[in-house]
Amino acid sequence: MSSNVPPPQLSGCDAESCRLTSYVPDRITIISNLALIDNNVLPAVEDVLSNTYAQAPGYNALINTETTKVMGMPSQQWMIATVNMTDTPDNNNEDTTVTTIPQPPSRRAPRGGFLNDFYDDEGWWALAWIAAYDLTLNPSYLSTAQRIFADMHSVFGTTNCSSNTAPAVGGLPWDRKRTYINAITNSLYLSVAAHLAERVTDVPPLYDYLSLAKQQWQWFLASGLLNGENLINDGLNPACGNNAGTIWSYNQGVLLGALTALSRATGDASYLATASRIADAAIGALAPDGVLVEACEPDCGSDGAQFKGVFVRGLAELWRARPEERWRRFLKGNAESVWVNGRDERGELGLRWTGPVGRPADAGTQSSGLDALVAGLGV
């Protein structure tokens, strides 16, 4: 991947980037992972981390769905159709009847810090600060991840589908209005719990992270989110069945990282075996020619543009625990394709890793492409 084109640049979280993007957590995770394999960028990354940690909460309230969540695309609108749910956990007496709309409801002001009305967003922030902690060993970052997890845990086991899988009660809603039970929120909760179980040394800890991670995995398995083809669909329908929603790459990728962390924390290799089946099934379904292609291409919105990066990040974590040659070749091949086929004349990384670049690169496509490059460099 040699070239005289400057490499993708690191950027901090200033007023504009914090205000207009919902993918700052992904940036934090990616550059933290990059610094772990390239000490040359460590000073710059540490500056970005400290700046974002200080600045992002102040702009969190201004982030809304103008960036378009993929679930708001026409093919996904039915997932957020009218559902009558109970009031939000904080009993704020808001109207909880949600109707089918072109895009998910706008984000309201956050409850403070890195919290807002969407539990998947909180999960991304928690994983970001865990990655930052791994790089810097700054205890504030780990404490922040624990506080975020506590807010996610406040709705653990409270959905209308939580007890259908008894005795493995679990599950979280996507948002505080409880409009949807999706795979990503539940995978993120599992991943955060498993990663915290490896790192938190408090005696006693605020939560038994390992037990919660195992309980959540049992619920996830019983919920039907993981289908018979070893792939994760997007979520559950109002009757608590698999909604046969789109197979997004990021749903597979987050679970790969979660199960790898759970295997490390428990010493149980069966989690790696399950992750391996998911990884191979996802590659077969989403990369028939060897390079990932998202179902929404060529128009994925801001969130969808990041999905493939999340998958290769999770696969790289799995590879470090189980270094299969086929996965190494896959990660190297995707990184090479991003660099050769998915990069424009300015050195910016586009949505299509197979090329051509197509629409102008943005923060979502850039961060996803950088994920691919970091994963390729690390195997």
XYZ file of C-alpha atoms in Angstrom, residues 81-362:
282
model
C -43.670 0.804 12.834
C -46.179 1.681 15.533
C -45.541 -0.237 18.748
C -47.110 0.505 22.123
C -44.419 0.378 24.775
C -44.204 1.295 28.428
C -42.918 4.666 29.589
C -39.228 5.405 29.590
C -37.191 4.297 32.628
C -36.875 7.831 33.962
C -40.677 8.290 33.963
C -40.550 11.536 32.050
C -44.205 11.178 30.983
C -43.423 11.631 27.318
C -45.725 10.220 24.659
C -44.397 6.748 23.882
C -46.536 5.989 20.826
C -44.192 5.851 17.860
C -45.500 5.890 14.305
C -43.848 4.870 11.071
C -41.714 7.781 9.891
C -39.045 8.284 7.222
C -36.285 8.476 9.821
C -35.988 7.598 13.500
C -37.104 10.243 16.005
C -34.692 13.108 16.620
C -32.322 12.758 19.518
C -33.297 14.707 22.607
C -30.862 16.357 24.968
C -28.606 13.792 26.630
C -28.792 12.878 30.287
C -25.211 14.020 30.718
C -21.717 13.136 29.619
C -21.729 10.538 26.866
C -25.335 9.435 27.384
C -28.264 10.121 25.105
C -31.581 8.575 24.140
C -30.155 5.729 22.069
C -28.486 2.818 23.831
C -26.504 1.785 20.774
C -24.825 5.202 20.744
C -23.927 4.697 24.384
C -22.434 1.308 23.617
C -20.194 2.792 20.918
C -18.951 5.416 23.372
C -18.253 2.780 26.033
C -16.183 0.673 23.632
C -14.367 3.799 22.472
C -13.238 4.694 25.979
C -12.258 1.086 26.661
C -10.022 1.251 23.574
C -8.624 4.571 24.783
C -7.954 3.023 28.188
C -6.118 0.098 26.609
C -3.838 2.560 24.854
C -3.216 5.047 27.665
C -4.163 3.215 30.894
C -5.931 6.427 31.904
C -8.382 5.270 34.613
C -10.797 8.085 33.774
C -11.503 6.469 30.431
C -12.319 3.119 32.031
C -14.491 4.778 34.673
C -16.398 6.570 31.936
C -17.039 3.286 30.154
C -18.379 1.866 33.424
C -20.735 4.818 33.893
C -22.039 4.415 30.362
C -22.583 0.710 30.931
C -24.548 1.495 34.091
C -27.012 3.542 32.055
C -27.346 0.778 29.472
C -27.845 -1.740 32.269
C -30.702 0.316 33.729
C -32.976 -1.121 31.015
C -31.463 -4.619 30.906
C -34.177 -7.264 30.900
C -37.025 -4.744 30.621
C -38.247 -5.232 27.047
C -41.424 -7.057 26.089
C -39.151 -9.808 24.697
C -36.855 -10.072 27.711
C -38.585 -12.935 29.497
C -39.589 -14.951 26.426
C -36.276 -16.778 26.687
C -36.478 -17.620 30.411
C -34.486 -18.522 32.402
C -32.032 -16.448 30.321
C -33.743 -13.105 30.884
C -31.959 -10.255 29.119
C -32.146 -7.845 26.241
C -32.278 -4.079 25.819
C -34.389 -1.754 23.681
C -32.761 0.418 21.033
C -33.912 3.696 22.596
C -35.513 5.193 25.675
C -38.921 5.202 23.991
C -38.510 1.466 23.404
C -39.504 1.576 19.769
C -37.411 -1.399 18.649
C -35.310 -4.314 19.921
C -32.353 -4.557 17.590
C -29.277 -6.704 17.334
C -26.691 -3.945 17.499
C -27.769 -2.554 20.865
C -27.795 -6.016 22.383
C -24.459 -7.005 20.851
C -22.913 -3.783 22.135
C -24.189 -4.409 25.668
C -22.658 -7.888 25.529
C -19.381 -6.552 24.174
C -19.077 -3.761 26.731
C -19.839 -6.160 29.599
C -17.306 -8.728 28.373
C -14.571 -6.153 27.799
C -15.173 -4.576 31.211
C -15.017 -8.012 32.831
C -11.435 -8.296 31.580
C -10.357 -4.895 32.870
C -12.265 -3.777 35.958
C -10.410 -4.760 39.120
C -12.667 -3.096 41.709
C -13.407 -5.333 44.698
C -16.265 -5.772 44.682
C -17.100 -4.392 41.214
C -20.218 -2.300 40.772
C -21.571 -5.044 38.509
C -20.659 -8.666 37.925
C -19.761 -7.890 34.338
C -18.833 -11.441 33.440
C -22.076 -12.937 34.720
C -24.062 -10.269 32.904
C -22.186 -10.901 29.669
C -22.866 -14.635 29.883
C -26.518 -14.030 30.736
C -26.908 -11.624 27.833
C -25.341 -14.120 25.436
C -27.770 -16.823 26.539
C -30.647 -14.422 25.934
C -29.223 -13.416 22.547
C -28.951 -17.048 21.459
C -32.488 -17.850 22.584
C -33.958 -14.671 21.073
C -33.538 -15.841 17.492
C -31.446 -12.851 16.425
C -28.813 -15.344 15.263
C -30.463 -17.216 12.414
C -29.977 -20.740 11.131
C -27.324 -19.602 8.666
C -25.087 -18.273 11.462
C -25.899 -14.682 10.541
C -27.426 -11.934 12.667
C -30.529 -10.218 11.351
C -31.290 -6.637 12.250
C -33.729 -7.154 15.097
C -36.929 -8.590 16.510
C -40.475 -7.964 15.356
C -43.272 -6.908 17.748
C -44.068 -10.585 18.348
C -40.468 -11.167 19.500
C -39.452 -13.170 16.452
C -36.535 -12.597 14.101
C -37.662 -9.842 11.742
C -35.650 -11.211 8.808
C -34.111 -7.753 8.510
C -31.038 -6.935 6.485
C -27.793 -8.756 7.269
C -25.606 -5.756 8.076
C -21.885 -6.331 8.419
C -21.593 -4.406 11.674
C -24.052 -6.660 13.478
C -21.743 -9.551 12.710
C -18.584 -7.617 13.571
C -19.617 -6.392 17.008
C -20.599 -9.907 18.006
C -17.214 -11.254 16.856
C -15.473 -8.861 19.231
C -17.943 -9.581 22.028
C -17.551 -13.351 21.828
C -13.781 -13.074 21.580
C -13.707 -10.956 24.737
C -16.062 -13.383 26.469
C -13.777 -16.267 25.543
C -10.753 -14.457 26.958
C -12.606 -13.609 30.155
C -13.867 -17.148 30.731
C -11.232 -19.311 29.067
C -14.081 -21.038 27.216
C -13.120 -21.743 23.596
C -16.718 -22.510 22.608
C -17.336 -18.778 22.250
C -14.538 -18.636 19.675
C -16.069 -21.565 17.822
C -19.375 -19.725 17.544
C -17.622 -16.526 16.489
C -15.729 -18.459 13.831
C -18.949 -19.774 12.314
C -20.406 -16.269 12.245
C -17.246 -14.837 10.674
C -17.147 -17.420 7.899
C -20.870 -17.080 7.202
C -20.613 -13.290 7.044
C -17.655 -13.360 4.680
C -19.498 -15.790 2.439
C -22.640 -13.653 2.398
C -21.154 -10.156 2.287
C -17.908 -10.633 0.390
C -18.547 -13.200 -2.348
C -15.587 -11.859 -4.337
C -13.357 -11.426 -1.300
C -14.058 -7.741 -0.547
C -16.912 -6.552 1.665
C -19.946 -4.971 0.016
C -22.714 -3.514 2.204
C -26.336 -4.117 1.248
C -27.043 -0.382 1.169
C -24.322 0.538 -1.327
C -24.044 2.927 -3.096
C -26.159 5.025 -0.680
C -25.672 4.046 2.954
C -26.198 7.287 4.849
C -23.693 8.333 7.473
C -24.149 5.376 9.812
C -24.169 2.674 7.154
C -20.933 3.963 5.678
C -19.141 2.786 8.818
C -20.506 -0.751 9.014
C -17.806 -2.611 7.086
C -15.103 -1.077 9.252
C -16.812 -2.434 12.341
C -16.814 -5.908 10.802
C -13.106 -5.987 9.970
C -12.320 -4.600 13.427
C -14.228 -7.450 15.049
C -12.679 -10.006 12.720
C -9.204 -8.701 13.551
C -9.946 -9.164 17.258
C -11.091 -12.705 16.581
C -7.979 -13.363 14.468
C -5.729 -12.348 17.356
C -7.378 -15.048 19.463
C -7.573 -17.612 16.653
C -5.098 -16.688 13.871
C -6.668 -18.474 10.922
C -4.820 -17.888 7.657
C -8.052 -17.384 5.677
C -8.991 -14.432 7.882
C -5.530 -12.907 7.614
C -5.745 -13.084 3.817
C -9.227 -11.592 3.916
C -8.174 -8.656 6.093
C -5.053 -8.010 4.038
C -7.058 -8.216 0.820
C -9.699 -5.761 1.991
C -7.070 -3.285 3.166
C -5.318 -3.537 -0.190
C -8.574 -3.037 -2.083
C -9.442 0.037 -0.009
C -6.021 1.516 -0.754
C -5.949 0.659 -4.454
C -9.619 0.844 -5.473
C -11.426 2.797 -2.770
C -9.176 5.857 -2.496
C -9.616 9.069 -4.473
C -7.013 11.441 -5.869
C -6.873 13.345 -2.581
C -6.094 10.189 -0.622
C -9.571 10.065 0.921
C -11.349 6.745 1.399
C -14.744 6.167 -0.171
C -17.772 4.016 0.553
C -17.051 1.296 -1.995
C -13.997 -0.722 -1.059
C -14.186 -2.444 -4.427
C -14.215 0.918 -6.211
C -14.969 3.181 -7.863
C -14.991 5.776 -5.098
C -18.265 7.278 -6.311
C -19.737 9.806 -3.909
C -17.311 12.145 -2.114
C -15.641 10.661 0.932
C -16.865 11.803 4.330
